[in-house]
Short mmCIF file of C-alpha atoms in Angstrom, two decimals:
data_model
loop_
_atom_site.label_atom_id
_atom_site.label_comp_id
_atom_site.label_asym_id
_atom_site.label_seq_id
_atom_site.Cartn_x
_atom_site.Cartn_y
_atom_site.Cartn_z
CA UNK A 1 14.51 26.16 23.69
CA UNK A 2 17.91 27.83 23.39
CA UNK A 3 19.49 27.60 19.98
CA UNK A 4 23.44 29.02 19.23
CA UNK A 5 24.17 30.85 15.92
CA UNK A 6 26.87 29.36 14.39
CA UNK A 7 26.54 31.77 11.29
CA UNK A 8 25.91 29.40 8.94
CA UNK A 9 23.24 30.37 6.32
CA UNK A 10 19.66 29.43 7.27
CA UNK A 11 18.82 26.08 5.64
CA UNK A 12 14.94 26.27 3.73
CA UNK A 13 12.55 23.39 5.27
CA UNK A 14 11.45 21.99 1.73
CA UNK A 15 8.72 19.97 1.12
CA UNK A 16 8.75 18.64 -2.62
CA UNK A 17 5.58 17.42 -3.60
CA UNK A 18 5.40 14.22 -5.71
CA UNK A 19 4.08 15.37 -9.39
CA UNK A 20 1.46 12.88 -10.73
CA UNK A 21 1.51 10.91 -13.54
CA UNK A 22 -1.63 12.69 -15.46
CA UNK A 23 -4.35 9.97 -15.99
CA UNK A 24 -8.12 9.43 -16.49
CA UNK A 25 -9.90 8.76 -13.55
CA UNK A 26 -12.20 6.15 -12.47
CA UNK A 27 -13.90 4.88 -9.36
CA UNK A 28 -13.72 1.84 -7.54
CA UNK A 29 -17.12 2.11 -5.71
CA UNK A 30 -16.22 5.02 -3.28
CA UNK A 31 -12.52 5.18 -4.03
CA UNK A 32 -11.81 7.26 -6.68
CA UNK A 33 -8.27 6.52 -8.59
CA UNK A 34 -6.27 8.21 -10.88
CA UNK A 35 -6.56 11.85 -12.17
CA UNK A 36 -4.66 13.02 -8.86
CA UNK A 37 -6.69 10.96 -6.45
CA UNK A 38 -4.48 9.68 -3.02
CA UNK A 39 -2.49 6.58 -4.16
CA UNK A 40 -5.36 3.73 -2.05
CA UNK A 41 -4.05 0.66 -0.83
CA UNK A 42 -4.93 -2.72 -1.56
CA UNK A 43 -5.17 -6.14 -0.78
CA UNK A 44 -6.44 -9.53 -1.70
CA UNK A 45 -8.29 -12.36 1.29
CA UNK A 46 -6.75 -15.19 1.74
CA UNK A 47 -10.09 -17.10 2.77
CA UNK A 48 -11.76 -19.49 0.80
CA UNK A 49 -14.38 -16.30 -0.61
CA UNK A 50 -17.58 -18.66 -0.12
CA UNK A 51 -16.69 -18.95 3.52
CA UNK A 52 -18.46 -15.59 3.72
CA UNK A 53 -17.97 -14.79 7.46
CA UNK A 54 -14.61 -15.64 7.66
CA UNK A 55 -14.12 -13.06 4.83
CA UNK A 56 -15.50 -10.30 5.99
CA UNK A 57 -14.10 -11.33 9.58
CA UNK A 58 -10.56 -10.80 7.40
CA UNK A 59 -11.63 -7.40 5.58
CA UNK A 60 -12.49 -5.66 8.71
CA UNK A 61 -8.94 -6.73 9.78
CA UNK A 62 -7.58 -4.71 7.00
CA UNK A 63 -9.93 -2.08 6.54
CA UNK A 64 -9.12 -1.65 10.76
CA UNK A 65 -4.94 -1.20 9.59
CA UNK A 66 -5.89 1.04 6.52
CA UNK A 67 -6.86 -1.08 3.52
CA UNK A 68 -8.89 0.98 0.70
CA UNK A 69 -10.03 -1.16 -1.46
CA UNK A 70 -10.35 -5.77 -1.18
CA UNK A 71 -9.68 -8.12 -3.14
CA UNK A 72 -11.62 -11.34 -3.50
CA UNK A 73 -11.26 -14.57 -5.52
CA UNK A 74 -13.67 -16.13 -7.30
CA UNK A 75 -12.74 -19.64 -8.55
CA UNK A 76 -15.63 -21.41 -7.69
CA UNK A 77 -19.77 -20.68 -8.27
CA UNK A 78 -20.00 -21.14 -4.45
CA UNK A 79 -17.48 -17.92 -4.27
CA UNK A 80 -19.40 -16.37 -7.25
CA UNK A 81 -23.00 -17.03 -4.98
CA UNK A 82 -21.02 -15.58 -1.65
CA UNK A 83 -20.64 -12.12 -3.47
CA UNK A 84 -23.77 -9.96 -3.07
CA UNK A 85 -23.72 -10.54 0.78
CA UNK A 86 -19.68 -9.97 1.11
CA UNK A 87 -20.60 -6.72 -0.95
CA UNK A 88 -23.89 -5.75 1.34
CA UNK A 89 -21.42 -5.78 4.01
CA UNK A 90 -18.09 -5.08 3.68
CA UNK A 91 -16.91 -1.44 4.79
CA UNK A 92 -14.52 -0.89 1.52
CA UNK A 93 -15.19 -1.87 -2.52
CA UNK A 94 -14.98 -5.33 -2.96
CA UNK A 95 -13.14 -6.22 -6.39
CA UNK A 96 -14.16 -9.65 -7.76
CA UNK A 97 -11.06 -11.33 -9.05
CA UNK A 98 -12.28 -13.91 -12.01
CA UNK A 99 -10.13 -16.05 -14.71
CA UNK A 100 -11.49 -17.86 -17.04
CA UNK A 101 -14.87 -17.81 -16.71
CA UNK A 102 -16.92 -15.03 -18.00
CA UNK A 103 -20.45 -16.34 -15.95
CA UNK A 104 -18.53 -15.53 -12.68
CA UNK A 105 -18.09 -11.49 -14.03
CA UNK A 106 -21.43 -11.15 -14.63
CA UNK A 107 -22.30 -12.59 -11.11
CA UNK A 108 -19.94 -10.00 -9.46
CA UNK A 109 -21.12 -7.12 -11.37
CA UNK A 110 -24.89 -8.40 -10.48
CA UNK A 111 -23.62 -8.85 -6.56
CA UNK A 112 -22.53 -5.25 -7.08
CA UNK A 113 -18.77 -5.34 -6.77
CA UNK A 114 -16.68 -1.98 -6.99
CA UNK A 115 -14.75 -3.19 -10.02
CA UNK A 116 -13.53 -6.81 -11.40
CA UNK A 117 -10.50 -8.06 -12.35
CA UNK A 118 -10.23 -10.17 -15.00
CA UNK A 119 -7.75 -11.73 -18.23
CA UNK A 120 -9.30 -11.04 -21.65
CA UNK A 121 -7.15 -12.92 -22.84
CA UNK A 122 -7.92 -15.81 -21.79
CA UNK A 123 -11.70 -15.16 -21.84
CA UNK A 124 -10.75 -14.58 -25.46
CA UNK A 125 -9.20 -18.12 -25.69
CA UNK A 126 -11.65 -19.86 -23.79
CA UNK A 127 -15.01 -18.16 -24.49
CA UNK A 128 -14.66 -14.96 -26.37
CA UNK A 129 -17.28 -12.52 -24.72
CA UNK A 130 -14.77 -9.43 -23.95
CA UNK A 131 -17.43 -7.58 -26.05
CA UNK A 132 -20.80 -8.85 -23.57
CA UNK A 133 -18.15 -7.76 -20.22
CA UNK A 134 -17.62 -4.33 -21.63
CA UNK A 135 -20.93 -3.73 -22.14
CA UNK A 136 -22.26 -5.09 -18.91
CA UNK A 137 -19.35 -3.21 -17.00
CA UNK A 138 -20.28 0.15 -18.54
CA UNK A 139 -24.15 -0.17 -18.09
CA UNK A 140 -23.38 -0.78 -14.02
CA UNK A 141 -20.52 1.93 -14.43
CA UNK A 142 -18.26 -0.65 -13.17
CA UNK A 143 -14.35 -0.53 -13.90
CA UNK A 144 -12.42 -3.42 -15.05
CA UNK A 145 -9.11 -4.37 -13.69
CA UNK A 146 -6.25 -6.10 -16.50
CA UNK A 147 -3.54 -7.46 -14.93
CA UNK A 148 -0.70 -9.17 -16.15
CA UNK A 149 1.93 -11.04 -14.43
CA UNK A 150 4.89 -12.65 -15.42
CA UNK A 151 3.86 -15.95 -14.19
CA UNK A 152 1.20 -16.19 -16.44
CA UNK A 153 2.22 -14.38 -19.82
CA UNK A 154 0.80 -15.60 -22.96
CA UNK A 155 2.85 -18.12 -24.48
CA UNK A 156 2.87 -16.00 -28.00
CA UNK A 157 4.94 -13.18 -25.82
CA UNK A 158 7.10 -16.11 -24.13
CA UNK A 159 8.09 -17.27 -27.17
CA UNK A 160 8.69 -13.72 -28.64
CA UNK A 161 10.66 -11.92 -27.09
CA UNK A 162 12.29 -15.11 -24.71
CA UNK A 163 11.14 -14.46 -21.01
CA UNK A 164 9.19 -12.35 -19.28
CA UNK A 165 10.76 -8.80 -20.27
CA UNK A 166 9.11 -5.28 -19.57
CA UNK A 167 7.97 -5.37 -23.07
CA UNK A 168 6.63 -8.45 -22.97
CA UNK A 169 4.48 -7.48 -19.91
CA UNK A 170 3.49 -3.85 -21.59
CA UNK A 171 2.71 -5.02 -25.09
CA UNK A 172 0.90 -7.80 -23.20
CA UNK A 173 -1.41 -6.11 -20.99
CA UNK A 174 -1.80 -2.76 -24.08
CA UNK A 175 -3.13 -5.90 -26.04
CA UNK A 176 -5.45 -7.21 -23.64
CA UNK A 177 -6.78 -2.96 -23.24
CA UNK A 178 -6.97 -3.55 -26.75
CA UNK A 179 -9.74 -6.16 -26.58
CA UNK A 180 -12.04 -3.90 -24.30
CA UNK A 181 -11.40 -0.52 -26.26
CA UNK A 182 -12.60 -2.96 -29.18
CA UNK A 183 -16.35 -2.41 -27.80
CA UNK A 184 -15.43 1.42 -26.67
CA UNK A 185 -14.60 0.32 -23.38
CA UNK A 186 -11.69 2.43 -21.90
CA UNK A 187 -12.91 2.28 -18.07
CA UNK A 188 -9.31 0.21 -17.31
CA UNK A 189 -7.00 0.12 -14.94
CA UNK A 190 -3.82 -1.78 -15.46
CA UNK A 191 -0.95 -4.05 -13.14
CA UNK A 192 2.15 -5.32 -14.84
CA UNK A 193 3.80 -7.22 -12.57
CA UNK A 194 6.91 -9.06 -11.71
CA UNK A 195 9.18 -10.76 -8.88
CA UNK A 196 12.18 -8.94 -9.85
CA UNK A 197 11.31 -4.94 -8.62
CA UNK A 198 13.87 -3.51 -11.55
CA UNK A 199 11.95 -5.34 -13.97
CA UNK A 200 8.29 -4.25 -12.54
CA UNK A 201 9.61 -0.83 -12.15
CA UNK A 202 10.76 -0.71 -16.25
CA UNK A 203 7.72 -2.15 -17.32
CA UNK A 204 5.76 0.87 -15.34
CA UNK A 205 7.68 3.42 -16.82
CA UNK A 206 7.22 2.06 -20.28
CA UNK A 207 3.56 1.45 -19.59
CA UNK A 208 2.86 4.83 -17.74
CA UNK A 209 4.79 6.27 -21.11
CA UNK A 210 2.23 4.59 -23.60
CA UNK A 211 -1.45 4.94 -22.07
CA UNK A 212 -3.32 7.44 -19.43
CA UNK A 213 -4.79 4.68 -17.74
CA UNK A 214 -4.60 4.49 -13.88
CA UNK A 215 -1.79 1.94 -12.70
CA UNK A 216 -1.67 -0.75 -10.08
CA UNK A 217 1.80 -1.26 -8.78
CA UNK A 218 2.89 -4.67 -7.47
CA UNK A 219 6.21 -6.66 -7.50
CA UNK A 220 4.31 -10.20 -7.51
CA UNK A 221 5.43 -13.30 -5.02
CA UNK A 222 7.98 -10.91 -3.46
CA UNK A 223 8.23 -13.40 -0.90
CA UNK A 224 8.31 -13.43 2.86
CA UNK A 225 7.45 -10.87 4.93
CA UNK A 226 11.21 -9.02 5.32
CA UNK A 227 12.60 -9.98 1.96
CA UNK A 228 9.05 -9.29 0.22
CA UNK A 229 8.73 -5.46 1.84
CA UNK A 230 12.33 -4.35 1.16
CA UNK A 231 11.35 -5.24 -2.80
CA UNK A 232 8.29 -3.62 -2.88
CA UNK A 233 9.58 -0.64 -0.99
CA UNK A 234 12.03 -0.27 -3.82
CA UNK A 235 10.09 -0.61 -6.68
CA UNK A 236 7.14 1.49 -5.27
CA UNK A 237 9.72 4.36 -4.15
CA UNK A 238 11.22 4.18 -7.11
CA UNK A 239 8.06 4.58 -9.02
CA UNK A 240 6.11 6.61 -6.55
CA UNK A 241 8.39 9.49 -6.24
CA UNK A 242 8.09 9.60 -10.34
CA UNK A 243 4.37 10.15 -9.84
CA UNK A 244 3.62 6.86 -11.59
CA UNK A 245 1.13 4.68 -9.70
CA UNK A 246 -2.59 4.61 -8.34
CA UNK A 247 -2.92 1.54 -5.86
CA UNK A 248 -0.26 -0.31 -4.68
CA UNK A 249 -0.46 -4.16 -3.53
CA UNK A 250 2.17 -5.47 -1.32
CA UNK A 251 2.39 -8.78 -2.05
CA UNK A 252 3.89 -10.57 0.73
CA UNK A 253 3.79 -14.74 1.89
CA UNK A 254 1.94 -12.89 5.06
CA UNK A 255 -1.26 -12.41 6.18
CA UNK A 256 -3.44 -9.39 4.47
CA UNK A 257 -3.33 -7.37 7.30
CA UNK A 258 0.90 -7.05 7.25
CA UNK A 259 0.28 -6.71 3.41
CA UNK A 260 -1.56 -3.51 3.97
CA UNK A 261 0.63 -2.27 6.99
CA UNK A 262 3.60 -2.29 4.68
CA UNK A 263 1.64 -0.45 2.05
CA UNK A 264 0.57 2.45 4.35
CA UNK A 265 3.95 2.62 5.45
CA UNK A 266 5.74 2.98 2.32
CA UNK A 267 2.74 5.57 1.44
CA UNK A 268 3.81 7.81 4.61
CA UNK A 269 7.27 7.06 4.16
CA UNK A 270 6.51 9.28 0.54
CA UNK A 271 4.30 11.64 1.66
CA UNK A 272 1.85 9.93 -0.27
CA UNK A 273 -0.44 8.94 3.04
CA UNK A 274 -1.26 11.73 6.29
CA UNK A 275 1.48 10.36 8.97
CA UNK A 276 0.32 7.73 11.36
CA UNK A 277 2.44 7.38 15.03
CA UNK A 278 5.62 7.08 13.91
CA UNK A 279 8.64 5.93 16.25
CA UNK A 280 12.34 6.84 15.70
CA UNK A 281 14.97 4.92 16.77
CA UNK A 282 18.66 4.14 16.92
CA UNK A 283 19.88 0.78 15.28
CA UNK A 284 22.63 0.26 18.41
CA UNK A 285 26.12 1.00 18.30
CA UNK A 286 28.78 0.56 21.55
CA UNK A 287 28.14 3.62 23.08
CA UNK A 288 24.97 2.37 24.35
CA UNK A 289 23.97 1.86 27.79
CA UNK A 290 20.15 0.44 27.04
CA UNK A 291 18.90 -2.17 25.20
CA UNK A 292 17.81 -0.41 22.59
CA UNK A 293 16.07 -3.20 20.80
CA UNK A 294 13.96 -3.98 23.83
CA UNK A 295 13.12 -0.29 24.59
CA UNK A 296 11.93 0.10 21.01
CA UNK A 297 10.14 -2.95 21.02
CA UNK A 298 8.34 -2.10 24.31
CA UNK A 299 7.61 1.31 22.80
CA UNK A 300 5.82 0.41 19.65
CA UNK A 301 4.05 -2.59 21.94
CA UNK A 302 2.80 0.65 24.03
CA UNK A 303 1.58 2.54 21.58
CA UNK A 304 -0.24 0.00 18.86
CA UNK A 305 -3.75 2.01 18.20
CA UNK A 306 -2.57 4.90 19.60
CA UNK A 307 -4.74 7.03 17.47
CA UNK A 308 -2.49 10.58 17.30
CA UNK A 309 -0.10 10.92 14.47
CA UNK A 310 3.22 11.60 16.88
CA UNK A 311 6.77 11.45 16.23
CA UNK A 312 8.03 9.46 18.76
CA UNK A 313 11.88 9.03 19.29
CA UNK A 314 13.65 5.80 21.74
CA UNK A 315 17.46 6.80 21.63
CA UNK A 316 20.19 5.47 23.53
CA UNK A 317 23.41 7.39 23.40
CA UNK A 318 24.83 10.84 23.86
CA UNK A 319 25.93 11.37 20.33
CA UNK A 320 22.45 11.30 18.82
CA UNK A 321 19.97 10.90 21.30
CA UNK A 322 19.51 14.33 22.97
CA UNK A 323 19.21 15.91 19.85
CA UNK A 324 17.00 13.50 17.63
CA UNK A 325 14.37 13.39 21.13
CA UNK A 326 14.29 16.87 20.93
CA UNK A 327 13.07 17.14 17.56
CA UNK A 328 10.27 14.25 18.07
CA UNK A 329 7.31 14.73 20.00
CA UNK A 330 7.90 13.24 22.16
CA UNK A 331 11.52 11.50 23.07
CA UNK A 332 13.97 9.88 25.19
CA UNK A 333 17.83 9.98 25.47
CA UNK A 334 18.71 6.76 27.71
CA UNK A 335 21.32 5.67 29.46
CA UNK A 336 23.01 4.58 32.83
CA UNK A 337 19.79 3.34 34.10
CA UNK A 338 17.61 6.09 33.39
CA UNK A 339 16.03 8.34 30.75
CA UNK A 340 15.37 11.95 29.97
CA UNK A 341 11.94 12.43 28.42
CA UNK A 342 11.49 15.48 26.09
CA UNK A 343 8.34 16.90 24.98
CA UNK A 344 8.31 19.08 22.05
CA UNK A 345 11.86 20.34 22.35
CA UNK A 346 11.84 20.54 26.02
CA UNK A 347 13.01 17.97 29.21
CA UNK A 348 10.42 17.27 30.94
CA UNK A 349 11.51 14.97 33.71
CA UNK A 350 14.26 12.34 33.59
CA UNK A 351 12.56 8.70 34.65
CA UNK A 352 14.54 5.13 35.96
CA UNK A 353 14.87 3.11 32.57
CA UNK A 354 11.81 0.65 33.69
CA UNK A 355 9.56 4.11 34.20
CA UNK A 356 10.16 4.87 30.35
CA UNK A 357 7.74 4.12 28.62
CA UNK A 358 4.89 4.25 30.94
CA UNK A 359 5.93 8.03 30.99
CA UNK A 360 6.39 8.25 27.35
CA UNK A 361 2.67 7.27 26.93
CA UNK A 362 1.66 9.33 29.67
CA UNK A 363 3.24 12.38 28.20
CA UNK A 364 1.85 11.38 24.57
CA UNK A 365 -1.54 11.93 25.74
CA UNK A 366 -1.22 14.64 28.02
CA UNK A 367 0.15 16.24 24.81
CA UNK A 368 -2.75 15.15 22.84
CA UNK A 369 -5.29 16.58 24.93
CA UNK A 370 -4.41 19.97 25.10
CA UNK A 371 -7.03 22.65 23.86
CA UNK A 372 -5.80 23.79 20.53
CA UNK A 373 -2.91 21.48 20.46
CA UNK A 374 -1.98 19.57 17.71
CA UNK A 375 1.13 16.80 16.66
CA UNK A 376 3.89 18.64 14.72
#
């Protein structure tokens, strides 16, 4: 590829890696977090937990789009009874999430869940036997999950301090580490959570500032699908690229499986997460002579479990296209009924518009076959 000089001063490719929050580390059955460990990604079913097929029908869903580590609820002593055979047979730690009732911990950590998640507080209120968890969670070397969400703040910290504030949340959830440390139990990792991202991402720092335990980022009920990945994009950037943050939860109204797409992506979108297939693309403008949106669409619709991490860039005008193609993988500049296909900086060929993106896949695995070849 010829390049022209226009003697300006060579600009360095930089690569600034994300410095880590310093924490202790624990593991989540095979998933180690904290202490430098990848940021995992998480999620939570959305069956009823005693349904057990269904379940794991669901976590091999998510485990299939990149899910680390599941999350299941346990309401019920049907749920609680479902456990050991969701954990015999799930392919990633199973977390048992349990309020209220302290038999249903005990089950999970007999069932041999990763890690649980539960609220000392109100086993505190209801049945104080925070001491009898801590020392059944350290003999089975099982971590304990305390999260607190604004939904569901103690009424003492309501009243206190008037809503649910980032202090509220961090002297909440410190308090409720306070009742396992108690009975010299420090194997914790801790959410603080809120709908408004700002407020989630203020509580984090304030929380990251005052203990080294691992941290669980979520902005809780961020809502439907669009609205609810925008917020946690923002709070988990935000938070992320301060090296504050362990697993990440997108909570969306959506099923698990676009829950845990969104997380990956964000994670890539960092750095945080080896790159997937990743497609470029214009947003449209009135220079175009495509449909961009249906080219794109008809792109990504090609390449779903394509298995290569390439860069693959679907442009559509003269301004931007050539150029942005020729730094992808693999890219097209379209136009006028047809499209020039690059290949690592190069054309290639130059196809009718409905030959695209058969000969975009075509020359994504040619590429990918190569001896010795590897995506950029």
């Amino acid at each position: 590829m010829t390049t022209t000089d226009l003697g300006l001063p060579a600009m360095p490719t930089l690569k600034v890696p994300v410095r880590r929050r310093l924490t202790r580390q624990l593991r989540v059955g095979s998933v180690p977090v904290g202490g430098g460990a990848p940021v995992s990604v998480q999620t939570m079913t959305t069956t009823n937990t005693a349904d057990v097929d269904a379940t794991l029908r669901q976590i091999a869903e998510v485990t299939a789009a990149g899910c680390d580590i599941i999350r299941v609820a346990v309401p019920s002593a049907d749920d609680a009874d479902a456990l050991p055979a969701i954990v015999a047979r799930s392919p990633i730690p199973v977390i048992a999430d349990i309020h209220f009732q302290p038999r249903y911990v005990f089950a999970a950590l007999d069932a041999g869940c990763a890690a649980v998640r539960v609220n000392p507080g109100n086993i505190k209120k209801f049945d104080d036997r925070v001491g009898e968890i801590a020392q059944a969670a350290s003999a089975a070397g099982v971590p304990i999950r305390i999260g607190v969400n604004a939904g569901s703040l103690d009424p003492r910290l309501l009243a206190k301090y008037g809503s649910a504030t980032p202090q509220a949340l961090v002297e909440s959830a410190l308090w409720e580490a306070s009742l396992f440390e108690e009975h010299g139990f420090q194997d914790i990792k801790i959410a603080v959570k809120h709908h408004d991202p700002m407020v989630m991402v203020v509580a984090n720092r304030l929380l990251a500032q005052r203990c080294d335990y691992p941290l669980h980022l979520g902005v809780t009920e961020a809502g439907p699908a669009f609205q609810g990945a925008i917020k946690s994009a923002v709070a988990f950037g935000i938070l992320l690229a301060e090296g504050i943050g362990d697993t990440i939860r997108v909570s969306l109204s959506a099923p698990p499986v676009e829950q845990v797409k969104a997380g990956c992506h964000i994670l890539q979108s960092l750095g945080l997460r080896p790159r997937k297939l990743e497609i470029v693309s214009c947003p449209g403008c009135g220079r175009l002579q495509v449909d961009i949106h249906k080219l794109a669409t008809q792109v990504e619709a090609a390449f779903t479990g394509f298995p290569h991490p390439l860069r693959i860039a679907v442009m559509g005008c003269v301004v931007n296209g050539p150029g942005e193609a020729r730094e992808a993988d693999i890219g097209v500049s379209s136009g006028n009924g047809k499209g020039q296909i690059f290949v690592r900086g190069e054309v290639v060929k130059t196809v009718p518009e409905s030959k695209i993106v058969d000969t975009l896949l075509d020359e994504a695995l040619k590429l990918t076959v190569r001896t010795g070849e590897e995506p950029t």
